Short mmCIF file of C-alpha atoms in Angstrom, two decimals:
data_model
loop_
_atom_site.label_atom_id
_atom_site.label_comp_id
_atom_site.label_asym_id
_atom_site.label_seq_id
_atom_site.Cartn_x
_atom_site.Cartn_y
_atom_site.Cartn_z
CA ALA O 26 118.85 -10.46 8.62
CA LEU O 27 118.35 -6.72 8.45
CA LEU O 28 120.21 -4.58 5.93
CA THR O 29 120.53 -0.90 6.81
CA ARG O 30 121.92 1.04 3.85
CA PHE O 31 123.79 4.31 4.37
CA ASP O 32 124.63 7.17 2.03
CA GLY O 33 128.18 6.59 0.90
CA GLY O 34 127.60 2.95 -0.11
CA LEU O 35 128.04 1.05 3.16
CA THR O 36 125.46 -1.38 4.51
CA LEU O 37 125.06 -2.55 8.10
CA TYR O 38 124.24 -6.26 8.11
CA SER O 39 122.72 -7.47 11.37
CA HIS O 40 121.08 -10.73 12.26
CA ASN O 41 119.35 -10.89 15.62
CA GLN O 42 119.26 -14.70 15.78
CA LEU O 43 117.15 -15.55 18.85
CA TYR O 44 118.58 -12.97 21.22
CA GLY O 45 119.16 -9.67 19.45
CA VAL O 46 116.78 -6.79 20.05
CA TRP O 47 116.52 -3.24 18.70
CA LYS O 48 115.48 -0.50 21.13
CA VAL O 49 114.67 3.17 20.53
CA ALA O 50 115.82 5.80 23.04
CA LYS O 51 116.41 9.52 23.23
CA ALA O 52 119.78 10.59 21.92
CA GLY O 53 122.49 10.00 24.50
CA GLU O 54 120.28 7.82 26.71
CA ARG O 55 120.81 4.09 27.19
CA PRO O 56 118.11 1.91 28.79
CA GLU O 57 119.11 -0.04 31.83
CA THR O 58 119.69 -3.61 30.70
CA THR O 59 122.00 -6.56 31.18
CA ARG O 60 122.20 -7.04 27.40
CA SER O 61 125.36 -6.31 25.45
CA LEU O 62 125.13 -3.13 23.34
CA ARG O 63 126.41 -3.99 19.86
CA VAL O 64 125.34 -1.10 17.57
CA VAL O 65 124.27 2.50 18.09
CA LEU O 66 122.71 4.56 15.29
CA GLU O 67 122.09 8.03 16.67
CA THR O 68 120.78 11.38 15.47
CA GLU O 69 120.41 14.61 17.42
CA ARG O 70 117.04 13.45 18.76
CA LYS O 71 116.87 9.64 18.76
CA ALA O 72 119.05 6.56 19.03
CA LEU O 73 118.50 3.07 17.64
CA LEU O 74 120.28 0.56 19.85
CA LEU O 75 120.98 -3.04 18.90
CA TYR O 76 121.57 -5.33 21.85
CA SER O 77 122.85 -8.91 21.96
CA ALA O 78 122.84 -9.60 18.21
CA SER O 79 125.47 -12.19 17.34
CA ASP O 80 126.08 -11.45 13.65
CA ILE O 81 126.95 -7.88 12.66
CA ALA O 82 129.07 -6.49 9.85
CA LEU O 83 129.57 -3.21 8.00
CA LEU O 84 129.81 -4.12 4.30
CA ASP O 85 130.43 -2.44 0.96
CA ALA O 86 128.31 -3.41 -2.09
CA ALA O 87 130.69 -6.19 -3.19
CA ALA O 88 130.71 -7.76 0.27
CA VAL O 89 126.89 -7.64 0.45
CA ALA O 90 126.66 -9.46 -2.89
CA ALA O 91 129.16 -12.10 -1.74
CA HIS O 92 127.80 -12.59 1.79
CA PRO O 93 127.08 -16.34 2.21
CA PHE O 94 123.76 -15.95 4.03
CA LEU O 95 122.43 -13.16 1.81
CA ALA O 96 123.43 -14.97 -1.38
CA ARG O 97 121.11 -17.89 -0.59
CA ILE O 98 118.02 -15.93 0.50
CA GLY O 99 114.94 -16.48 -1.66
CA PRO O 100 112.57 -13.78 -2.91
CA ASP O 101 111.68 -11.22 -0.24
CA VAL O 102 108.01 -11.46 0.75
CA LEU O 103 107.90 -7.73 1.51
CA ASP O 104 109.33 -6.73 -1.87
CA ALA O 105 106.49 -5.50 -4.10
CA ARG O 106 108.27 -7.10 -7.07
CA THR O 107 107.72 -10.58 -5.60
CA THR O 108 104.56 -12.06 -7.10
CA PRO O 109 102.38 -15.09 -6.40
CA ALA O 110 103.88 -16.58 -9.59
CA ASP O 111 107.33 -16.35 -7.96
CA VAL O 112 106.05 -18.21 -4.90
CA LEU O 113 104.33 -20.84 -7.06
CA ALA O 114 107.62 -21.44 -8.90
CA ARG O 115 109.37 -21.93 -5.55
CA LEU O 116 106.66 -24.41 -4.46
CA ASP O 117 107.34 -26.42 -7.63
CA ASP O 118 111.13 -26.35 -7.19
CA ARG O 119 112.51 -29.83 -6.39
CA ARG O 120 114.51 -28.37 -3.46
CA PHE O 121 111.29 -27.37 -1.72
CA ALA O 122 108.39 -29.47 -3.08
CA GLY O 123 108.86 -32.44 -0.72
CA ARG O 124 109.34 -30.50 2.51
CA GLN O 125 106.69 -29.90 5.15
CA LEU O 126 105.29 -26.37 5.04
CA GLY O 127 106.02 -25.71 8.71
CA ALA O 128 109.77 -26.02 8.19
CA LEU O 129 109.77 -24.75 4.62
CA LEU O 130 108.24 -21.37 5.48
CA LEU O 131 111.08 -20.76 7.96
CA ASP O 132 113.76 -21.58 5.39
CA GLN O 133 115.04 -18.23 4.15
CA ALA O 134 116.27 -19.92 0.95
CA PHE O 135 112.61 -20.59 0.09
CA LEU O 136 111.24 -17.11 0.84
CA GLY O 137 113.13 -14.37 2.60
CA GLY O 138 111.65 -12.44 5.48
CA LEU O 139 109.37 -14.97 7.12
CA GLY O 140 109.63 -15.91 10.76
CA ASN O 141 107.62 -18.04 13.16
CA TYR O 142 104.80 -15.52 13.59
CA LEU O 143 104.24 -14.97 9.86
CA ARG O 144 104.55 -18.69 9.19
CA ALA O 145 101.63 -19.34 11.54
CA GLU O 146 99.57 -16.50 10.06
CA ILE O 147 100.21 -17.64 6.47
CA LEU O 148 99.26 -21.25 7.20
CA PHE O 149 96.15 -20.11 9.05
CA ASP O 150 95.16 -17.73 6.27
CA ALA O 151 95.73 -20.41 3.62
CA GLY O 152 93.85 -23.01 5.68
CA LEU O 153 96.76 -25.47 5.60
CA LEU O 154 98.45 -27.56 8.25
CA ALA O 155 102.20 -27.29 8.79
CA THR O 156 102.64 -31.00 7.95
CA ARG O 157 101.45 -30.58 4.35
CA ARG O 158 104.01 -30.58 1.51
CA PRO O 159 103.89 -28.42 -1.63
CA LYS O 160 103.91 -31.46 -3.92
CA ASP O 161 100.73 -32.76 -2.25
CA LEU O 162 98.73 -29.53 -2.57
CA ASP O 163 96.09 -29.09 -5.25
CA ASP O 164 96.06 -25.96 -7.44
CA VAL O 165 93.58 -24.10 -5.24
CA GLU O 166 95.67 -24.75 -2.11
CA ARG O 167 98.90 -23.79 -3.88
CA HIS O 168 97.42 -20.48 -5.06
CA ARG O 169 95.92 -19.78 -1.63
CA LEU O 170 99.33 -20.37 -0.03
CA ALA O 171 101.17 -18.21 -2.58
CA GLU O 172 98.75 -15.34 -2.08
CA ALA O 173 98.74 -15.63 1.72
CA GLY O 174 102.53 -15.40 1.75
CA LEU O 175 102.47 -12.02 0.02
CA ARG O 176 99.44 -10.28 1.51
CA GLU O 177 101.51 -8.33 4.01
CA GLN O 178 102.99 -6.26 1.17
CA GLU O 179 99.54 -5.00 0.13
CA GLY O 180 99.63 -2.48 2.99
CA GLN O 181 96.53 -3.80 4.68
CA PRO O 182 97.35 -3.99 8.39
CA ASP O 183 94.83 -6.71 9.23
CA VAL O 184 95.08 -8.74 6.02
CA LEU O 185 96.67 -11.70 7.78
CA ARG O 186 93.81 -11.83 10.27
CA PRO O 187 90.95 -13.88 8.82
CA ARG O 188 87.50 -12.37 9.09
CA GLU O 189 85.71 -15.71 9.07
CA PRO O 190 86.39 -19.22 10.37
CA VAL O 191 88.91 -21.22 8.34
CA ARG O 192 88.46 -24.94 7.87
CA VAL O 193 91.79 -26.77 7.95
CA VAL O 194 91.94 -30.30 6.56
CA ASP O 195 94.91 -32.65 6.38
CA GLY O 196 94.15 -36.24 5.53
CA GLU O 197 91.93 -37.51 8.32
CA SER O 198 92.54 -34.54 10.64
CA GLU O 199 90.21 -31.58 10.50
CA TYR O 200 89.53 -28.53 12.63
CA VAL O 201 88.01 -25.07 12.31
CA ALA O 202 90.13 -22.10 13.34
CA HIS O 203 88.16 -19.02 14.38
CA PRO O 204 89.39 -15.43 14.09
CA ALA O 205 89.35 -13.09 17.09
CA ASP O 206 85.84 -11.91 17.98
CA SER O 207 86.80 -8.28 17.30
CA LEU O 208 89.94 -6.65 15.97
CA ASP O 209 88.83 -3.30 17.39
CA GLU O 210 88.56 -4.30 21.03
CA PRO O 211 91.86 -4.64 22.93
CA ARG O 212 92.70 -8.04 24.37
CA ALA O 213 93.40 -8.37 28.08
CA ASP O 214 97.13 -8.72 27.41
CA ASP O 215 97.39 -5.69 25.05
CA GLU O 216 98.45 -3.42 27.89
CA ALA O 217 101.46 -5.62 28.55
CA HIS O 218 102.46 -5.47 24.86
CA PRO O 219 101.88 -1.91 23.59
#
């Protein structure tokens, strides 16, 4: 979910689900697309266009506080007030301790703001497999996971990209995950994804 707050007290709630996409265009211009235009936020120079999102509402403060999805979201991983201690407390919570990390990190009630990409980066950075459960982690693993989940907020653009190989062990399974050879050299597919 994305909350866009406006002067005057209203908040635009939008959830892209799997299909919604924001696009930026010049004011008055609309890209050619078969998607359904759902929201336009426009200034004299630029327009933000939301296409194909399935859950959109304009809410006042009371409605934001009472919104069923927002009310159950856990601590926001991008909020500087969220600490590793907050994440450790969530890992110990009975609601979450017995669940596999792969599913748990996508549960917005556990931590808000994570998606599939960050889940993979966090598990890689922490050196943990998705099948592990919080209750089976030792203290070192728990702290590594809590810190990996919050590193994005430190403002370091490459912090989720390991600089050295990471050994991942789960029971009898083991593998070594290697970082990219160079973060400075563009990959072959970078031109297709500017």
